[in-house]
PDB file of C-alpha atoms in Angstrom:
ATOM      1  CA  UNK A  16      40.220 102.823 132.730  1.00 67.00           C
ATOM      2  CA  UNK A  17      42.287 100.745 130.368  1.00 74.00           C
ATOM      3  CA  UNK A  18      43.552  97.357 132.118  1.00 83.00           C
ATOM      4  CA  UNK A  19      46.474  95.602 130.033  1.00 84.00           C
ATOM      5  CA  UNK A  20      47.705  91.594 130.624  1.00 90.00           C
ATOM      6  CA  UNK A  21      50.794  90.942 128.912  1.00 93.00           C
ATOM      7  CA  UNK A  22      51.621  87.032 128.888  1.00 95.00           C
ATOM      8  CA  UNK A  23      54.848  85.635 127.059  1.00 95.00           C
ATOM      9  CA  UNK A  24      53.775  82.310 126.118  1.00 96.00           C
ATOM     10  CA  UNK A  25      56.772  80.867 124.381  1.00 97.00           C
ATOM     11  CA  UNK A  26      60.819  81.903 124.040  1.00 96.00           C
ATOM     12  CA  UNK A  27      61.993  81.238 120.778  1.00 97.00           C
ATOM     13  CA  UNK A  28      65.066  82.123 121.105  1.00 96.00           C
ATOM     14  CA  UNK A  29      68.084  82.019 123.627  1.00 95.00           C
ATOM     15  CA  UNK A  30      69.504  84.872 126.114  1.00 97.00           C
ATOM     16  CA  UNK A  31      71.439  87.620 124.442  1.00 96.00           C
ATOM     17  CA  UNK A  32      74.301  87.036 126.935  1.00 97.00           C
ATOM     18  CA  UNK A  33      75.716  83.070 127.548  1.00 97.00           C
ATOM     19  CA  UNK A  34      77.121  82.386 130.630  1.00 98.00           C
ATOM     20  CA  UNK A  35      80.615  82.186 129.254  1.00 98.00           C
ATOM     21  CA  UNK A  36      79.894  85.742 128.419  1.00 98.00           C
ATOM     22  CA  UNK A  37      78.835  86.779 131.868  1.00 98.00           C
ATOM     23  CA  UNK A  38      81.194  84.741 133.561  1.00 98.00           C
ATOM     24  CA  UNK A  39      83.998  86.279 131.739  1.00 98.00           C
ATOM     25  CA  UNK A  40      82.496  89.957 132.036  1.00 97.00           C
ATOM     26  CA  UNK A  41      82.680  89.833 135.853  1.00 97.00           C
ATOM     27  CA  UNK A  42      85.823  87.664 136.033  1.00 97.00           C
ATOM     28  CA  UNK A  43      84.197  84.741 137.689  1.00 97.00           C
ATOM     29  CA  UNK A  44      86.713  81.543 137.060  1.00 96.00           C
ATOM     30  CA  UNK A  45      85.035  79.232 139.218  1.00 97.00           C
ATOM     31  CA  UNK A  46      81.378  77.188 138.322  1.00 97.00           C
ATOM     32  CA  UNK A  47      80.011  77.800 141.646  1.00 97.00           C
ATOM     33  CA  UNK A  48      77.778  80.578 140.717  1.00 97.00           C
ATOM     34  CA  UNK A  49      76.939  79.073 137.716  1.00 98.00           C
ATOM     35  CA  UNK A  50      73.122  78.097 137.889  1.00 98.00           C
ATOM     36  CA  UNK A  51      72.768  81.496 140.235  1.00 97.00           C
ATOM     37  CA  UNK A  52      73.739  83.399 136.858  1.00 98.00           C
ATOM     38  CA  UNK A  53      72.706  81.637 133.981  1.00 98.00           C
ATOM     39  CA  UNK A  54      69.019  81.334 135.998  1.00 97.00           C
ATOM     40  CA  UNK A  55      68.602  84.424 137.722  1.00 97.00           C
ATOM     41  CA  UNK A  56      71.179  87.342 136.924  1.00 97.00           C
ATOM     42  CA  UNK A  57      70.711  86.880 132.912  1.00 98.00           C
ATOM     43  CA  UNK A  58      67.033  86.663 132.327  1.00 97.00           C
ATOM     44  CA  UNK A  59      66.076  89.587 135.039  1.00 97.00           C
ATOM     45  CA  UNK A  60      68.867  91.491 133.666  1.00 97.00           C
ATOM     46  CA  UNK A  61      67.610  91.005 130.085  1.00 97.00           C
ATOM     47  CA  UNK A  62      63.983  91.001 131.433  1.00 95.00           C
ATOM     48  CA  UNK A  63      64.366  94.763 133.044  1.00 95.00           C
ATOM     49  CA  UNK A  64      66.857  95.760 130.014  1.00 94.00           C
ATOM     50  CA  UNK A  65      63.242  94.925 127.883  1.00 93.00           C
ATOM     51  CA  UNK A  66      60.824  96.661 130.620  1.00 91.00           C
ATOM     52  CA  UNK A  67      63.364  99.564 130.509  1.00 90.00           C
ATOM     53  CA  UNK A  68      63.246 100.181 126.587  1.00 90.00           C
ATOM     54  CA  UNK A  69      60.410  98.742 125.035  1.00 89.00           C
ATOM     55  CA  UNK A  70      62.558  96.997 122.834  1.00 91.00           C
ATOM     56  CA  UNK A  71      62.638  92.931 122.598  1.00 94.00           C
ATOM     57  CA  UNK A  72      65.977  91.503 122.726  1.00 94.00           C
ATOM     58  CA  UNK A  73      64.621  87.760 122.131  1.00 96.00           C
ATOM     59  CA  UNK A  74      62.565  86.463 119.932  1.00 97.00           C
ATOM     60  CA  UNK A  75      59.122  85.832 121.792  1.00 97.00           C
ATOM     61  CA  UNK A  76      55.397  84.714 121.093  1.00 98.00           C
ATOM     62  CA  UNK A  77      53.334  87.169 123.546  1.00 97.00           C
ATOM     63  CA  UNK A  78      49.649  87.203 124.265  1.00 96.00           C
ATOM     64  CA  UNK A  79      48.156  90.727 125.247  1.00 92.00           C
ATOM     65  CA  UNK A  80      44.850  91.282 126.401  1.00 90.00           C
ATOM     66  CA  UNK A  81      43.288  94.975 126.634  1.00 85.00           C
ATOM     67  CA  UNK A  82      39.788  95.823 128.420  1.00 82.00           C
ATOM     68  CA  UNK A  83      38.481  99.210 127.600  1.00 68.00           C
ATOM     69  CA  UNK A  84      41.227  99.601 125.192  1.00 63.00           C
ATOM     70  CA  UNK A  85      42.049 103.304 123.766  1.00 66.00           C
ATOM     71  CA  UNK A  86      41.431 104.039 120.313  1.00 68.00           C
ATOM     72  CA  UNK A  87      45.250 104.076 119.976  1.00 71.00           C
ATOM     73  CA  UNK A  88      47.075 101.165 121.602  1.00 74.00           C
ATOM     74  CA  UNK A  89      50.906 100.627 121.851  1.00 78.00           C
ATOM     75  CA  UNK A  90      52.063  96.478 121.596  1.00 84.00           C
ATOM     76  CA  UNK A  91      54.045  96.375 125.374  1.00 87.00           C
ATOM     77  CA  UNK A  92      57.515  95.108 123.200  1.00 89.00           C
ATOM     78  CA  UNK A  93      58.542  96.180 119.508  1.00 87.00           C
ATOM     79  CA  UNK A  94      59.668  95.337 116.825  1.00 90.00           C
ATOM     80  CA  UNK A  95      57.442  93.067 116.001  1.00 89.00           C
ATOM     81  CA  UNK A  96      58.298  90.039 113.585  1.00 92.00           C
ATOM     82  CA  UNK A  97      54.326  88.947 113.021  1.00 91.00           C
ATOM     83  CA  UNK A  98      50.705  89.090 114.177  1.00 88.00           C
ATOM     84  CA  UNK A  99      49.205  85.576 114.708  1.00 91.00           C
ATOM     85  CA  UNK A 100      46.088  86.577 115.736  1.00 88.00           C
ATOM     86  CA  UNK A 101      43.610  89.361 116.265  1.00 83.00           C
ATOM     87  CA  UNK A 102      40.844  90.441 118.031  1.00 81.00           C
ATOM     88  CA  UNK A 103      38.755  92.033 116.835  1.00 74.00           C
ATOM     89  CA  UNK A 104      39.761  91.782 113.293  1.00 69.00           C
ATOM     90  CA  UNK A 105      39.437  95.207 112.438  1.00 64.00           C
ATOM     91  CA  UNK A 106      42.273  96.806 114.038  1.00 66.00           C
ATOM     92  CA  UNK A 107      45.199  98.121 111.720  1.00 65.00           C
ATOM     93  CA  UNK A 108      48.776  98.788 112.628  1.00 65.00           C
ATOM     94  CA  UNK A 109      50.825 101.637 111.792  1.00 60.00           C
ATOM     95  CA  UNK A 110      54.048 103.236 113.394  1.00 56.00           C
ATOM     96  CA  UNK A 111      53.901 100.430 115.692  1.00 57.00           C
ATOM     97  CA  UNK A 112      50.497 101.416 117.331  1.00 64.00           C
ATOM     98  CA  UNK A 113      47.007  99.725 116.726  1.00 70.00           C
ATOM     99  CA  UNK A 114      44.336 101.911 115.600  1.00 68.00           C
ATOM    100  CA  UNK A 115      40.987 101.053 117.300  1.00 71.00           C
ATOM    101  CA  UNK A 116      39.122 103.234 116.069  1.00 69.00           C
ATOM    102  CA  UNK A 117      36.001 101.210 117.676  1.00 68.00           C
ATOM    103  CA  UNK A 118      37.239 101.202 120.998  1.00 69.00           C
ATOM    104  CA  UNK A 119      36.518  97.896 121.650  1.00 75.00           C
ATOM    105  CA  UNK A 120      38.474  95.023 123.974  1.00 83.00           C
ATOM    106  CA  UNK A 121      41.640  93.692 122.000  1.00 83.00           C
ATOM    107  CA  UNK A 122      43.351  90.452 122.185  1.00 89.00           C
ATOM    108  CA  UNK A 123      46.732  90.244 120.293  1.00 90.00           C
ATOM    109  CA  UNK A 124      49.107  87.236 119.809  1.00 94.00           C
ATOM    110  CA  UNK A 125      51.946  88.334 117.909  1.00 93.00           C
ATOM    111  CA  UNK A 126      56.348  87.130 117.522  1.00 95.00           C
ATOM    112  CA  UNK A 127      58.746  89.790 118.696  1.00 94.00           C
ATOM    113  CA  UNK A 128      61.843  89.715 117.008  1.00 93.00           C
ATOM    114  CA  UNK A 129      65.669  89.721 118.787  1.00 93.00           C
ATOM    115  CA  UNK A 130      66.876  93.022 118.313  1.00 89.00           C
ATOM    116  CA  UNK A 131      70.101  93.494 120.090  1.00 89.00           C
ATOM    117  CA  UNK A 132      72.475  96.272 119.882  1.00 88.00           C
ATOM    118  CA  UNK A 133      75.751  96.239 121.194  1.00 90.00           C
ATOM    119  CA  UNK A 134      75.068  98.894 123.615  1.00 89.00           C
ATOM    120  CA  UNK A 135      71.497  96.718 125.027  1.00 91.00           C
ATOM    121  CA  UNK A 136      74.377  93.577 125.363  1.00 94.00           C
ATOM    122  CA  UNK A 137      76.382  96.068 127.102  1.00 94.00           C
ATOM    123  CA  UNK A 138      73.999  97.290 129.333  1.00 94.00           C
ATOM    124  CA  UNK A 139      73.038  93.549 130.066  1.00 96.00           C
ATOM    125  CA  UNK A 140      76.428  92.968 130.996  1.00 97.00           C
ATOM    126  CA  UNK A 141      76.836  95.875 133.443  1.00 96.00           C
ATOM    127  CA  UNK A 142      73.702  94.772 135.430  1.00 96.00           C
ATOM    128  CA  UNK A 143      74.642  91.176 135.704  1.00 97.00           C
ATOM    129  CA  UNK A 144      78.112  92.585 137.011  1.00 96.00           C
ATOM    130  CA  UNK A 145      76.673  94.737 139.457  1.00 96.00           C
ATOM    131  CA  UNK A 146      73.834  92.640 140.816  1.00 96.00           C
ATOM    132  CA  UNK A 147      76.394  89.918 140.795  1.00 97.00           C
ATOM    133  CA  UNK A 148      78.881  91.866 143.018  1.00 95.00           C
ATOM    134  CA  UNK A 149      76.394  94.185 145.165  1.00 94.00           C
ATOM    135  CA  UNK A 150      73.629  91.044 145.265  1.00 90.00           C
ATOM    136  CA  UNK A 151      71.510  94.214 145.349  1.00 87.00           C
ATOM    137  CA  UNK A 152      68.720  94.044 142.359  1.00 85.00           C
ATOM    138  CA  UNK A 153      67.003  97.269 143.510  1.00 87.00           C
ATOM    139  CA  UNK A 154      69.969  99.147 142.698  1.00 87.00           C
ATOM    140  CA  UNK A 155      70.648 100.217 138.611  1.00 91.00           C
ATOM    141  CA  UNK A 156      74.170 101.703 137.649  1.00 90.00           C
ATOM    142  CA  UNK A 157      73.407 105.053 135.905  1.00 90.00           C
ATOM    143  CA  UNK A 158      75.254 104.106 133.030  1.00 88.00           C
ATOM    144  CA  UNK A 159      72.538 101.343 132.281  1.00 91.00           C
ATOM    145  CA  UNK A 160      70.565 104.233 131.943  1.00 88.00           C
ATOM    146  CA  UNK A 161      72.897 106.180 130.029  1.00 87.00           C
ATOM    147  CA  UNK A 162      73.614 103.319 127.314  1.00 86.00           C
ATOM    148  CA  UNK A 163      69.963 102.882 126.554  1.00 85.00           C
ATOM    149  CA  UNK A 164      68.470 106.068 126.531  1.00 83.00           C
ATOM    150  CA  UNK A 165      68.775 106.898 122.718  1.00 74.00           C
ATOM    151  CA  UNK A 166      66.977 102.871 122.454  1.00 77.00           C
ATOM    152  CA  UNK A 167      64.052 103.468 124.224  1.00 69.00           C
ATOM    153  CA  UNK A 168      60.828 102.675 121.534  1.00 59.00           C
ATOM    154  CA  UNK A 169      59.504 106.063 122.713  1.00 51.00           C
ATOM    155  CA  UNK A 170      62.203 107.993 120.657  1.00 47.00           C
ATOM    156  CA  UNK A 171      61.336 105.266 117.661  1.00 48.00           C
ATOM    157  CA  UNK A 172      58.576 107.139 116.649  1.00 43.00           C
ATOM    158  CA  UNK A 173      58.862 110.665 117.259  1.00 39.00           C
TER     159      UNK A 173
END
């Protein structure tokens, strides 16, 4: 059985959506909520619109770590901006999978690049509104859904 740790170890770049952004998306003229959304609602928004598709929307250094990996092995966010290190140092990437052939335990450290699409800032948007109105981050608007579903990495490389 194949057990994967993902770690990001460093942001290197800022949120896709400012707070001026959100604030003015959900009509919010007060600073009151301020911290609540530039702390909580933006980063799990972003986080889950990033769980959701695959896709990075900030530029990040991650650290993944797989025990009894499969021969072919998928990097948890794409597109990737550069490999830092390797382990072992005979795994090759193509299509944005790692062929290990061996089958041996991998450690990766590589840089996602920001890739944001109007329709991923979008979709940001329209959970921060409705998390922000309902305070209900269980519930997902179906048009999140609908908005990112020609995104998702799966349909990258098909």
């Amino acid at each position: 059985m194949q057990r994967t740790t993902t770690k990001i170890t460093e942001y290197l770049s800022g949120e896709p959506v400012q707070l001026h952004e959100a604030k003015a998306y959900i009509r919010v003229f007060h600073n009151n909520d301020d911290n609540y959304i530039s702390s909580t609602l933006i980063p799990a928004a972003r986080s889950y619109l990033e769980q959701l598709t695959g896709v990075s929307v900030m530029e990040k250094r991650i650290l993944v770590s797989v025990k009894t990996a499969r021969t072919e092995f998928m990097l948890p966010q794409w597109p990737v901006k550069q490999i830092e290190t390797v382990s072992p140092d005979t795994l090759t990437e193509a299509d944005g999978y790692l062929d290990n052939t061996a089958g041996t335990d991998i450690e990766i450290e590589y840089i996602t690049e920001a890739y944001i699409l109007p329709q991923i800032k979008q979709a940001i948007l329209n959970l921060i509104g409705h998390w922000y109105i309902t305070r209900d981050m269980s519930e997902v608007p179906d048009s999140v859904y609908i908005m990112v579903q020609q995104i998702k990495r799966s349909t990258w490389f098909a």
